[in-house]
mmCIF file of C-alpha atoms and ligand atoms in Angstrom:
data_model
loop_
_atom_site.group_PDB
_atom_site.id
_atom_site.type_symbol
_atom_site.label_atom_id
_atom_site.label_comp_id
_atom_site.label_asym_id
_atom_site.label_seq_id
_atom_site.Cartn_x
_atom_site.Cartn_y
_atom_site.Cartn_z
ATOM 1 C CA MET A 1413 -15.493 34.427 3.089
ATOM 2 C CA ASP A 1414 -18.484 33.224 1.174
ATOM 3 C CA LYS A 1415 -17.728 29.758 -0.251
ATOM 4 C CA LYS A 1416 -18.560 29.276 -4.130
ATOM 5 C CA ASN A 1417 -21.862 27.568 -4.728
ATOM 6 C CA ILE A 1418 -20.464 24.356 -5.971
ATOM 7 C CA ASP A 1419 -21.448 20.730 -5.257
ATOM 8 C CA TRP A 1420 -18.403 19.780 -3.574
ATOM 9 C CA GLU A 1421 -19.222 16.214 -3.287
ATOM 10 C CA ASN A 1422 -19.930 15.546 -6.728
ATOM 11 C CA LEU A 1423 -17.050 17.422 -8.483
ATOM 12 C CA GLY A 1424 -15.073 15.195 -10.697
ATOM 13 C CA PHE A 1425 -11.351 15.751 -11.821
ATOM 14 C CA GLY A 1426 -11.591 18.504 -14.415
ATOM 15 C CA TYR A 1427 -10.797 21.987 -15.133
ATOM 16 C CA ILE A 1428 -13.067 24.561 -13.437
ATOM 17 C CA LYS A 1429 -11.804 28.167 -13.841
ATOM 18 C CA THR A 1430 -11.040 30.267 -10.696
ATOM 19 C CA ASP A 1431 -10.867 33.614 -9.722
ATOM 20 C CA LYS A 1432 -7.170 34.331 -10.224
ATOM 21 C CA ARG A 1433 -3.924 32.808 -11.076
ATOM 22 C CA TYR A 1434 0.080 33.547 -10.514
ATOM 23 C CA VAL A 1435 2.288 34.844 -13.265
ATOM 24 C CA SER A 1436 5.997 35.400 -13.388
ATOM 25 C CA GLN A 1437 8.031 36.361 -16.449
ATOM 26 C CA TYR A 1438 11.630 35.416 -17.090
ATOM 27 C CA LYS A 1439 13.290 38.130 -19.713
ATOM 28 C CA ASN A 1440 16.571 39.339 -19.729
ATOM 29 C CA GLY A 1441 18.204 36.685 -17.217
ATOM 30 C CA ALA A 1442 15.808 37.514 -14.422
ATOM 31 C CA TRP A 1443 12.336 36.738 -13.177
ATOM 32 C CA ASP A 1444 9.787 39.601 -12.687
ATOM 33 C CA GLU A 1445 8.440 39.848 -9.247
ATOM 34 C CA GLY A 1446 5.215 38.038 -10.131
ATOM 35 C CA VAL A 1447 1.417 39.111 -10.259
ATOM 36 C CA LEU A 1448 -1.942 37.614 -9.493
ATOM 37 C CA THR A 1449 -4.295 38.137 -12.601
ATOM 38 C CA GLU A 1450 -7.671 37.522 -13.393
ATOM 39 C CA ASP A 1451 -6.723 36.996 -17.106
ATOM 40 C CA ASP A 1452 -6.823 32.999 -17.739
ATOM 41 C CA GLN A 1453 -5.608 33.333 -21.392
ATOM 42 C CA VAL A 1454 -1.996 32.704 -22.448
ATOM 43 C CA VAL A 1455 -1.307 34.354 -25.511
ATOM 44 C CA LEU A 1456 2.280 33.184 -26.971
ATOM 45 C CA SER A 1457 4.206 33.280 -30.501
ATOM 46 C CA GLU A 1458 3.422 30.897 -32.875
ATOM 47 C CA CYS A 1459 6.858 29.757 -32.702
ATOM 48 C CA ALA A 1460 6.906 29.637 -28.875
ATOM 49 C CA GLY A 1461 9.608 26.943 -27.594
ATOM 50 C CA VAL A 1462 6.894 25.119 -25.731
ATOM 51 C CA LEU A 1463 4.920 24.787 -28.879
ATOM 52 C CA GLN A 1464 7.714 23.553 -30.758
ATOM 53 C CA TYR A 1465 9.860 21.695 -28.565
ATOM 54 C CA ALA A 1466 8.011 20.794 -25.572
ATOM 55 C CA GLN A 1467 10.105 22.785 -23.205
ATOM 56 C CA THR A 1468 7.571 22.639 -20.210
ATOM 57 C CA ILE A 1469 7.723 21.262 -16.825
ATOM 58 C CA PHE A 1470 4.856 21.314 -13.881
ATOM 59 C CA GLU A 1471 3.986 20.472 -10.524
ATOM 60 C CA GLY A 1472 0.906 19.238 -8.758
ATOM 61 C CA LEU A 1473 -0.494 19.470 -4.792
ATOM 62 C CA LYS A 1474 -3.421 20.324 -3.047
ATOM 63 C CA ALA A 1475 -5.007 22.533 -0.705
ATOM 64 C CA TYR A 1476 -7.842 21.721 1.835
ATOM 65 C CA THR A 1477 -9.456 22.725 4.966
ATOM 66 C CA THR A 1478 -8.572 20.766 8.168
ATOM 67 C CA ASP A 1479 -10.382 19.599 11.035
ATOM 68 C CA ASP A 1480 -10.344 22.826 12.699
ATOM 69 C CA GLY A 1481 -10.923 25.101 9.930
ATOM 70 C CA HIS A 1482 -7.681 26.150 8.611
ATOM 71 C CA ILE A 1483 -6.506 25.957 5.104
ATOM 72 C CA VAL A 1484 -3.316 24.259 4.359
ATOM 73 C CA THR A 1485 -1.237 22.479 1.929
ATOM 74 C CA PHE A 1486 1.102 19.815 2.104
ATOM 75 C CA ARG A 1487 4.810 19.657 1.788
ATOM 76 C CA PRO A 1488 4.995 22.405 -0.987
ATOM 77 C CA ASP A 1489 8.770 23.203 -0.193
ATOM 78 C CA LEU A 1490 9.158 19.599 -1.736
ATOM 79 C CA ASN A 1491 7.442 20.330 -4.865
ATOM 80 C CA GLY A 1492 9.483 23.659 -5.190
ATOM 81 C CA GLU A 1493 12.569 21.761 -4.837
ATOM 82 C CA ARG A 1494 11.366 19.178 -7.711
ATOM 83 C CA MET A 1495 10.506 21.703 -10.121
ATOM 84 C CA GLU A 1496 13.956 23.304 -9.387
ATOM 85 C CA ASP A 1497 15.236 19.816 -10.399
ATOM 86 C CA SER A 1498 13.102 19.632 -13.368
ATOM 87 C CA ALA A 1499 14.054 23.174 -14.612
ATOM 88 C CA ARG A 1500 17.804 22.371 -14.701
ATOM 89 C CA ARG A 1501 17.229 18.873 -16.466
ATOM 90 C CA LEU A 1502 15.232 20.989 -19.476
ATOM 91 C CA GLU A 1503 17.898 24.077 -19.232
ATOM 92 C CA MET A 1504 15.019 26.278 -18.032
ATOM 93 C CA PRO A 1505 15.697 28.938 -15.513
ATOM 94 C CA VAL A 1506 15.181 28.282 -11.834
ATOM 95 C CA PHE A 1507 12.299 29.467 -10.240
ATOM 96 C CA PRO A 1508 13.498 29.448 -6.567
ATOM 97 C CA LYS A 1509 11.744 27.234 -4.401
ATOM 98 C CA GLU A 1510 11.213 30.121 -2.032
ATOM 99 C CA ARG A 1511 9.427 31.896 -4.518
ATOM 100 C CA PHE A 1512 7.474 28.716 -5.718
ATOM 101 C CA VAL A 1513 5.924 28.333 -2.184
ATOM 102 C CA GLU A 1514 5.260 32.225 -2.063
ATOM 103 C CA ALA A 1515 3.376 32.047 -5.360
ATOM 104 C CA VAL A 1516 1.431 28.723 -4.323
ATOM 105 C CA VAL A 1517 0.371 30.697 -0.720
ATOM 106 C CA LYS A 1518 -0.842 33.490 -2.720
ATOM 107 C CA THR A 1519 -2.638 31.767 -5.533
ATOM 108 C CA ILE A 1520 -4.501 29.628 -2.637
ATOM 109 C CA GLU A 1521 -5.272 32.926 -1.029
ATOM 110 C CA ALA A 1522 -6.651 34.463 -3.900
ATOM 111 C CA ASN A 1523 -8.897 31.593 -4.642
ATOM 112 C CA GLU A 1524 -9.991 30.893 -0.935
ATOM 113 C CA ALA A 1525 -13.692 30.753 -2.032
ATOM 114 C CA PHE A 1526 -12.861 27.443 -4.059
ATOM 115 C CA VAL A 1527 -11.067 25.818 -1.354
ATOM 116 C CA PRO A 1528 -13.855 22.608 -0.379
ATOM 117 C CA PRO A 1529 -15.040 22.674 2.938
ATOM 118 C CA TYR A 1530 -13.530 19.921 5.521
ATOM 119 C CA GLY A 1531 -15.499 16.396 5.138
ATOM 120 C CA SER A 1532 -16.298 17.044 1.629
ATOM 121 C CA GLY A 1533 -13.564 14.992 0.367
ATOM 122 C CA ALA A 1534 -13.114 17.511 -2.279
ATOM 123 C CA THR A 1535 -9.772 19.760 -2.683
ATOM 124 C CA LEU A 1536 -8.435 22.536 -4.482
ATOM 125 C CA TYR A 1537 -5.647 21.504 -6.860
ATOM 126 C CA ILE A 1538 -2.835 23.407 -7.741
ATOM 127 C CA ARG A 1539 -0.930 23.728 -10.956
ATOM 128 C CA PRO A 1540 2.613 25.352 -10.849
ATOM 129 C CA TYR A 1541 3.806 24.945 -14.342
ATOM 130 C CA MET A 1542 6.789 26.886 -16.651
ATOM 131 C CA PHE A 1543 7.402 26.993 -20.267
ATOM 132 C CA GLY A 1544 9.431 28.511 -23.071
ATOM 133 C CA SER A 1545 7.553 31.372 -24.436
ATOM 134 C CA ASN A 1546 9.832 33.215 -26.829
ATOM 135 C CA PRO A 1547 10.193 31.905 -30.548
ATOM 136 C CA VAL A 1548 12.489 29.256 -30.980
ATOM 137 C CA ILE A 1549 13.118 27.292 -34.322
ATOM 138 C CA GLY A 1550 16.823 25.916 -34.156
ATOM 139 C CA VAL A 1551 16.844 23.743 -31.326
ATOM 140 C CA LYS A 1552 17.767 25.277 -28.129
ATOM 141 C CA PRO A 1553 16.140 26.430 -24.803
ATOM 142 C CA ALA A 1554 13.995 29.477 -24.833
ATOM 143 C CA ASP A 1555 15.499 32.679 -23.535
ATOM 144 C CA GLU A 1556 12.031 33.713 -22.230
ATOM 145 C CA TYR A 1557 9.867 31.694 -19.997
ATOM 146 C CA GLN A 1558 6.731 31.976 -17.793
ATOM 147 C CA PHE A 1559 5.889 30.378 -14.532
ATOM 148 C CA ARG A 1560 2.292 30.291 -13.756
ATOM 149 C CA VAL A 1561 0.086 28.702 -10.703
ATOM 150 C CA PHE A 1562 -3.632 28.100 -11.110
ATOM 151 C CA THR A 1563 -6.030 26.185 -9.279
ATOM 152 C CA THR A 1564 -9.258 24.007 -9.660
ATOM 153 C CA PRO A 1565 -11.324 22.609 -7.392
ATOM 154 C CA VAL A 1566 -11.467 18.663 -7.503
ATOM 155 C CA GLY A 1567 -14.106 16.234 -6.440
ATOM 156 C CA PRO A 1568 -13.276 13.092 -3.441
ATOM 157 C CA TYR A 1569 -10.895 10.626 -5.739
ATOM 158 C CA PHE A 1570 -12.649 7.530 -3.965
ATOM 159 C CA LYS A 1571 -16.217 8.787 -5.011
ATOM 160 C CA GLY A 1572 -18.636 5.682 -4.334
ATOM 161 C CA GLY A 1573 -16.113 3.984 -2.409
ATOM 162 C CA VAL A 1574 -12.636 2.164 -3.222
ATOM 163 C CA LYS A 1575 -12.128 0.233 -6.076
ATOM 164 C CA PRO A 1576 -8.907 -1.831 -6.657
ATOM 165 C CA LEU A 1577 -7.508 -1.211 -9.852
ATOM 166 C CA THR A 1578 -6.626 -3.831 -12.735
ATOM 167 C CA ILE A 1579 -3.176 -2.910 -14.264
ATOM 168 C CA CYS A 1580 -1.364 -4.271 -17.246
ATOM 169 C CA VAL A 1581 2.346 -4.719 -17.504
ATOM 170 C CA SER A 1582 3.113 -2.284 -20.601
ATOM 171 C CA ASP A 1583 4.713 -3.167 -23.917
ATOM 172 C CA PHE A 1584 5.702 0.694 -24.106
ATOM 173 C CA ASP A 1585 8.295 2.374 -22.076
ATOM 174 C CA ARG A 1586 7.802 5.261 -19.883
ATOM 175 C CA ALA A 1587 10.985 6.603 -19.305
ATOM 176 C CA ALA A 1588 14.418 5.908 -21.154
ATOM 177 C CA PRO A 1589 17.808 4.979 -19.080
ATOM 178 C CA HIS A 1590 19.571 8.251 -18.254
ATOM 179 C CA GLY A 1591 16.432 10.030 -19.939
ATOM 180 C CA THR A 1592 13.747 12.359 -18.086
ATOM 181 C CA GLY A 1593 11.916 9.834 -16.119
ATOM 182 C CA HIS A 1594 12.971 11.090 -12.881
ATOM 183 C CA ILE A 1595 11.588 14.629 -13.701
ATOM 184 C CA LYS A 1596 7.944 16.275 -13.847
ATOM 185 C CA ALA A 1597 7.777 17.374 -17.495
ATOM 186 C CA GLY A 1598 5.121 17.361 -20.111
ATOM 187 C CA LEU A 1599 7.063 15.440 -22.642
ATOM 188 C CA ASN A 1600 6.742 12.101 -20.174
ATOM 189 C CA TYR A 1601 3.145 12.456 -20.295
ATOM 190 C CA ALA A 1602 2.895 13.096 -24.155
ATOM 191 C CA MET A 1603 4.708 9.900 -24.893
ATOM 192 C CA SER A 1604 2.434 7.937 -22.430
ATOM 193 C CA LEU A 1605 -0.905 8.929 -23.828
ATOM 194 C CA HIS A 1606 -0.828 6.141 -26.356
ATOM 195 C CA ALA A 1607 -0.070 3.564 -23.917
ATOM 196 C CA ILE A 1608 -2.500 4.685 -21.396
ATOM 197 C CA VAL A 1609 -5.392 4.970 -24.303
ATOM 198 C CA SER A 1610 -4.364 1.427 -25.493
ATOM 199 C CA ALA A 1611 -4.573 0.220 -21.757
ATOM 200 C CA HIS A 1612 -8.080 1.452 -21.254
ATOM 201 C CA LYS A 1613 -9.522 0.057 -24.632
ATOM 202 C CA GLU A 1614 -8.136 -3.323 -23.045
ATOM 203 C CA GLY A 1615 -10.103 -2.519 -20.414
ATOM 204 C CA TYR A 1616 -7.201 -1.813 -17.643
ATOM 205 C CA ASP A 1617 -6.958 1.272 -15.446
ATOM 206 C CA GLU A 1618 -3.136 1.778 -15.683
ATOM 207 C CA ASN A 1619 -0.016 0.675 -17.200
ATOM 208 C CA MET A 1620 2.768 -0.844 -15.246
ATOM 209 C CA TYR A 1621 5.834 0.367 -16.697
ATOM 210 C CA LEU A 1622 9.336 -1.689 -16.641
ATOM 211 C CA ASP A 1623 12.615 -0.470 -16.808
ATOM 212 C CA PRO A 1624 13.285 -0.206 -20.145
ATOM 213 C CA GLY A 1625 17.003 -1.424 -20.169
ATOM 214 C CA SER A 1626 16.290 -5.183 -19.264
ATOM 215 C CA ARG A 1627 12.229 -4.987 -18.812
ATOM 216 C CA THR A 1628 12.589 -7.077 -15.760
ATOM 217 C CA LYS A 1629 12.188 -4.652 -12.750
ATOM 218 C CA VAL A 1630 9.031 -2.570 -11.894
ATOM 219 C CA GLU A 1631 9.177 1.100 -12.263
ATOM 220 C CA GLU A 1632 5.942 3.088 -11.909
ATOM 221 C CA THR A 1633 2.302 3.848 -13.847
ATOM 222 C CA GLY A 1634 2.076 6.724 -15.990
ATOM 223 C CA GLY A 1635 1.534 9.301 -13.245
ATOM 224 C CA ALA A 1636 1.920 7.149 -9.623
ATOM 225 C CA ASN A 1637 4.758 5.442 -7.822
ATOM 226 C CA PHE A 1638 4.198 1.552 -6.495
ATOM 227 C CA LEU A 1639 4.297 0.910 -2.968
ATOM 228 C CA PHE A 1640 4.242 -2.984 -2.269
ATOM 229 C CA VAL A 1641 3.514 -5.069 0.763
ATOM 230 C CA THR A 1642 4.930 -8.630 1.545
ATOM 231 C CA LYS A 1643 3.284 -11.255 3.164
ATOM 232 C CA ASP A 1644 4.894 -10.833 6.680
ATOM 233 C CA GLY A 1645 4.039 -6.857 6.648
ATOM 234 C CA THR A 1646 7.332 -5.174 4.959
ATOM 235 C CA VAL A 1647 6.739 -1.963 2.784
ATOM 236 C CA VAL A 1648 8.426 -2.287 -0.336
ATOM 237 C CA THR A 1649 9.285 0.418 -3.089
ATOM 238 C CA PRO A 1650 10.621 0.300 -6.437
ATOM 239 C CA LYS A 1651 14.169 2.099 -6.580
ATOM 240 C CA SER A 1652 15.400 3.445 -10.009
ATOM 241 C CA ASP A 1653 16.902 6.684 -11.594
ATOM 242 C CA SER A 1654 13.954 6.825 -13.918
ATOM 243 C CA ILE A 1655 11.267 6.841 -11.619
ATOM 244 C CA LEU A 1656 9.572 10.304 -10.747
ATOM 245 C CA PRO A 1657 10.166 10.760 -7.052
ATOM 246 C CA SER A 1658 6.745 11.112 -5.502
ATOM 247 C CA ILE A 1659 6.432 13.223 -2.564
ATOM 248 C CA THR A 1660 3.265 11.169 -1.435
ATOM 249 C CA ARG A 1661 5.512 7.813 -1.643
ATOM 250 C CA ARG A 1662 8.329 9.466 0.067
ATOM 251 C CA SER A 1663 5.689 10.629 3.055
ATOM 252 C CA LEU A 1664 4.292 7.403 3.001
ATOM 253 C CA ILE A 1665 7.273 5.614 3.815
ATOM 254 C CA TYR A 1666 8.244 7.850 6.809
ATOM 255 C CA VAL A 1667 4.741 7.377 7.810
ATOM 256 C CA ALA A 1668 5.221 3.341 7.532
ATOM 257 C CA GLU A 1669 8.499 3.446 9.767
ATOM 258 C CA LYS A 1670 7.899 6.091 12.083
ATOM 259 C CA TYR A 1671 4.123 6.044 12.749
ATOM 260 C CA LEU A 1672 3.336 2.355 12.175
ATOM 261 C CA GLY A 1673 6.579 0.763 13.135
ATOM 262 C CA LEU A 1674 6.798 -1.096 9.553
ATOM 263 C CA LYS A 1675 9.920 -2.156 7.774
ATOM 264 C CA VAL A 1676 10.553 -0.284 4.624
ATOM 265 C CA GLU A 1677 12.732 -1.385 1.826
ATOM 266 C CA GLU A 1678 13.331 1.049 -1.123
ATOM 267 C CA ARG A 1679 15.061 -1.463 -3.653
ATOM 268 C CA GLU A 1680 14.885 -3.161 -6.965
ATOM 269 C CA VAL A 1681 11.917 -5.079 -7.325
ATOM 270 C CA LEU A 1682 11.597 -7.696 -10.055
ATOM 271 C CA LEU A 1683 8.411 -8.434 -11.856
ATOM 272 C CA GLU A 1684 9.200 -12.280 -11.383
ATOM 273 C CA GLU A 1685 8.442 -11.424 -7.339
ATOM 274 C CA VAL A 1686 4.894 -9.267 -7.661
ATOM 275 C CA LYS A 1687 2.877 -12.467 -7.493
ATOM 276 C CA ASP A 1688 4.397 -13.045 -3.893
ATOM 277 C CA PHE A 1689 3.358 -9.812 -2.294
ATOM 278 C CA ALA A 1690 -0.019 -9.574 -0.227
ATOM 279 C CA GLU A 1691 -0.902 -5.876 -1.442
ATOM 280 C CA CYS A 1692 0.036 -3.397 -4.052
ATOM 281 C CA GLY A 1693 -1.073 0.447 -4.049
ATOM 282 C CA LEU A 1694 -0.287 3.507 -6.382
ATOM 283 C CA CYS A 1695 0.480 6.522 -4.708
ATOM 284 C CA GLY A 1696 0.448 10.351 -5.976
ATOM 285 C CA THR A 1697 -1.232 13.248 -5.134
ATOM 286 C CA ALA A 1698 -4.588 12.622 -6.665
ATOM 287 C CA ALA A 1699 -5.316 9.775 -4.659
ATOM 288 C CA VAL A 1700 -2.593 9.463 -1.989
ATOM 289 C CA ILE A 1701 -3.002 5.454 -2.598
ATOM 290 C CA SER A 1702 -5.105 3.321 -5.100
ATOM 291 C CA PRO A 1703 -5.012 0.041 -4.181
ATOM 292 C CA VAL A 1704 -4.321 -2.343 -7.055
ATOM 293 C CA GLY A 1705 -6.137 -5.647 -7.032
ATOM 294 C CA LYS A 1706 -4.872 -7.164 -10.259
ATOM 295 C CA ILE A 1707 -1.907 -7.156 -12.571
ATOM 296 C CA VAL A 1708 -2.053 -8.844 -15.844
ATOM 297 C CA ASP A 1709 1.152 -9.830 -17.378
ATOM 298 C CA HIS A 1710 0.210 -10.544 -20.921
ATOM 299 C CA GLY A 1711 -2.657 -13.207 -20.177
ATOM 300 C CA LYS A 1712 -1.129 -14.250 -16.939
ATOM 301 C CA GLU A 1713 -3.125 -12.896 -14.020
ATOM 302 C CA ILE A 1714 -1.511 -12.054 -10.616
ATOM 303 C CA CYS A 1715 -4.434 -11.773 -8.060
ATOM 304 C CA LEU A 1716 -3.077 -9.531 -4.923
ATOM 305 C CA PRO A 1717 -4.739 -11.432 -1.793
ATOM 306 C CA SER A 1718 -6.305 -8.082 -0.807
ATOM 307 C CA GLY A 1719 -8.847 -8.674 -3.688
ATOM 308 C CA MET A 1720 -11.038 -6.582 -5.791
ATOM 309 C CA SER A 1721 -13.378 -5.039 -3.297
ATOM 310 C CA GLU A 1722 -11.233 -2.909 -0.310
ATOM 311 C CA MET A 1723 -7.739 -1.783 0.462
ATOM 312 C CA GLY A 1724 -5.431 -4.028 1.666
ATOM 313 C CA GLU A 1725 -5.019 -3.964 5.573
ATOM 314 C CA ILE A 1726 -1.585 -2.227 5.342
ATOM 315 C CA THR A 1727 -2.497 0.205 2.438
ATOM 316 C CA LYS A 1728 -5.542 1.143 4.541
ATOM 317 C CA LYS A 1729 -3.320 2.257 7.347
ATOM 318 C CA LEU A 1730 -0.998 4.135 5.654
ATOM 319 C CA TYR A 1731 -3.960 5.852 3.811
ATOM 320 C CA ASP A 1732 -5.704 6.592 7.044
ATOM 321 C CA THR A 1733 -2.517 7.923 8.745
ATOM 322 C CA LEU A 1734 -1.470 10.101 5.905
ATOM 323 C CA THR A 1735 -4.719 11.519 5.122
ATOM 324 C CA GLY A 1736 -5.364 12.150 9.126
ATOM 325 C CA ILE A 1737 -2.018 13.962 9.179
ATOM 326 C CA GLN A 1738 -2.995 15.748 5.843
ATOM 327 C CA MET A 1739 -6.638 16.638 7.613
ATOM 328 C CA GLY A 1740 -5.298 17.807 10.872
ATOM 329 C CA ARG A 1741 -6.628 14.891 12.740
ATOM 330 C CA ILE A 1742 -3.049 13.454 13.530
ATOM 331 C CA GLU A 1743 -0.045 15.383 14.490
ATOM 332 C CA ALA A 1744 2.388 15.976 11.689
ATOM 333 C CA PRO A 1745 5.759 15.507 11.655
ATOM 334 C CA GLU A 1746 7.846 19.160 11.749
ATOM 335 C CA GLY A 1747 7.418 20.984 8.679
ATOM 336 C CA TRP A 1748 4.967 19.009 6.470
ATOM 337 C CA ILE A 1749 1.662 21.163 6.944
ATOM 338 C CA LYS A 1750 1.704 24.939 5.656
ATOM 339 C CA VAL A 1751 -0.994 26.806 7.282
ATOM 340 C CA ILE A 1752 -2.295 29.302 4.750
ATOM 341 C CA LYS A 1753 -4.930 30.632 7.188
HETATM 342 C C1 PLP B 1964 3.602 13.376 -9.930
HETATM 343 C C2 PLP B 1964 3.757 12.163 -10.492
HETATM 344 C C3 PLP B 1964 3.801 11.053 -9.599
HETATM 345 C C4 PLP B 1964 3.446 11.512 -7.925
HETATM 346 O O1 PLP B 1964 4.087 12.574 -7.210
HETATM 347 P P1 PLP B 1964 3.243 13.133 -6.130
HETATM 348 O O2 PLP B 1964 4.436 14.139 -5.689
HETATM 349 O O3 PLP B 1964 3.164 12.028 -4.857
HETATM 350 O O4 PLP B 1964 1.936 13.792 -6.580
HETATM 351 C C5 PLP B 1964 4.586 9.894 -9.741
HETATM 352 N N1 PLP B 1964 4.955 9.249 -10.876
HETATM 353 C C6 PLP B 1964 4.736 10.329 -12.138
HETATM 354 C C7 PLP B 1964 5.385 9.838 -13.470
HETATM 355 C C8 PLP B 1964 4.274 11.639 -11.662
HETATM 356 O O5 PLP B 1964 4.574 12.652 -12.669
#
C-alpha cells in the first residue's frame, strides 16, 4: 500500500479529507447494515434534531503504525462502551459496541494510505459520531439518526518539544451536578467555547474547571482529565460524577500501578491542596499527557516544582510507558491493542 504524499512530521491538528468514511442510518427502530462511502457531505433537513436541539455525541481515538509495521488502534472497545453510555443519556439509539469496533476497523482499513508511518509522531485520528437527523421541532428525541466514522491524519502533539502548559482556574462551569459532564456530547463543548476563548485571550492554554456545586474541588479541563503526583510519588486523580471518564487516564492509572509500582488514589481533590503537588498533567487521546507548569487562581500563581521546561519525572515515566505500549515497544496488557493489519 502506497502512503499518501503527506509531510507527516509537519502536520498540525486539522481536518484533512481522507478517501472513505463509514455511515449507518437508524430508521424505523433499527440500524441498517452500514457502508463505506467516498461522499464526505451530510445533507440534512433544516429542522434536523441535531441542528435544533444539539442531539449529538462523539468519540475520538487514534490508529498508528507500530515498531514492527502493524497498524493498530488502542482500546476501541472502551470508546464503543462510552458511546453507548452517551447515547443512553441523550435518548439516542445505542450503536452496539461490537459494531462500533467493526466500523472503526473498516474505516481505518479503507484509509490505510493515510495512517502515518512509525516514528513520524503523526497518527490517524478517528472520529466516530452520531446525531439526530430527522425534523424535530417540538422538544423530543429524533426518530432517525446517523452513526458515522471519519478519519483525519494529525501531526505530532509535541512538535518542537514539550512545553508545559499554563492554565487558569475558570469562573465558568463545564458541567452541572447531575448533568451531562460524564458523557461525550457536543453540547459540553459548545458551552465551553466562550470559556476557552476567554482563557486564551488572557494568555492561558487551558481552563481548570471546579465542581459547580461548591467550587472547591478540581474537576477537569475542557477536554482532558487531570493527573497529579504528590511529593512522595503517589499518583492522584480527581473523582467526580461530572468528569468525562478518559480512557487515557484509566490506562495511565493501570500503568502507574502495574508497570511502575506506584500508589494511585482516585479521590476528591481540593483546589486548596493543588499547591502541594509535585507534578500535574492533562490526559487525553490527543497528547496522552501534557505537563502543566503553572496554575493561576485569580492572580495567585501555583508553580509546579517540575517547572516550565520539561515533563515532571513521574509524568515522563507514565508518558514513556503508555506510548511504549501503544507503539509496540512494551508488552501491552491483554486486549489493549487492536491489530488492524
Ligand atoms: C474526550 C475527553 C477526555 C479524554 O478522554 P480520552 O478517552 O482519554 O481521549 C477528557 N475530558 C473530556 C471532557 C473529553 O471530552
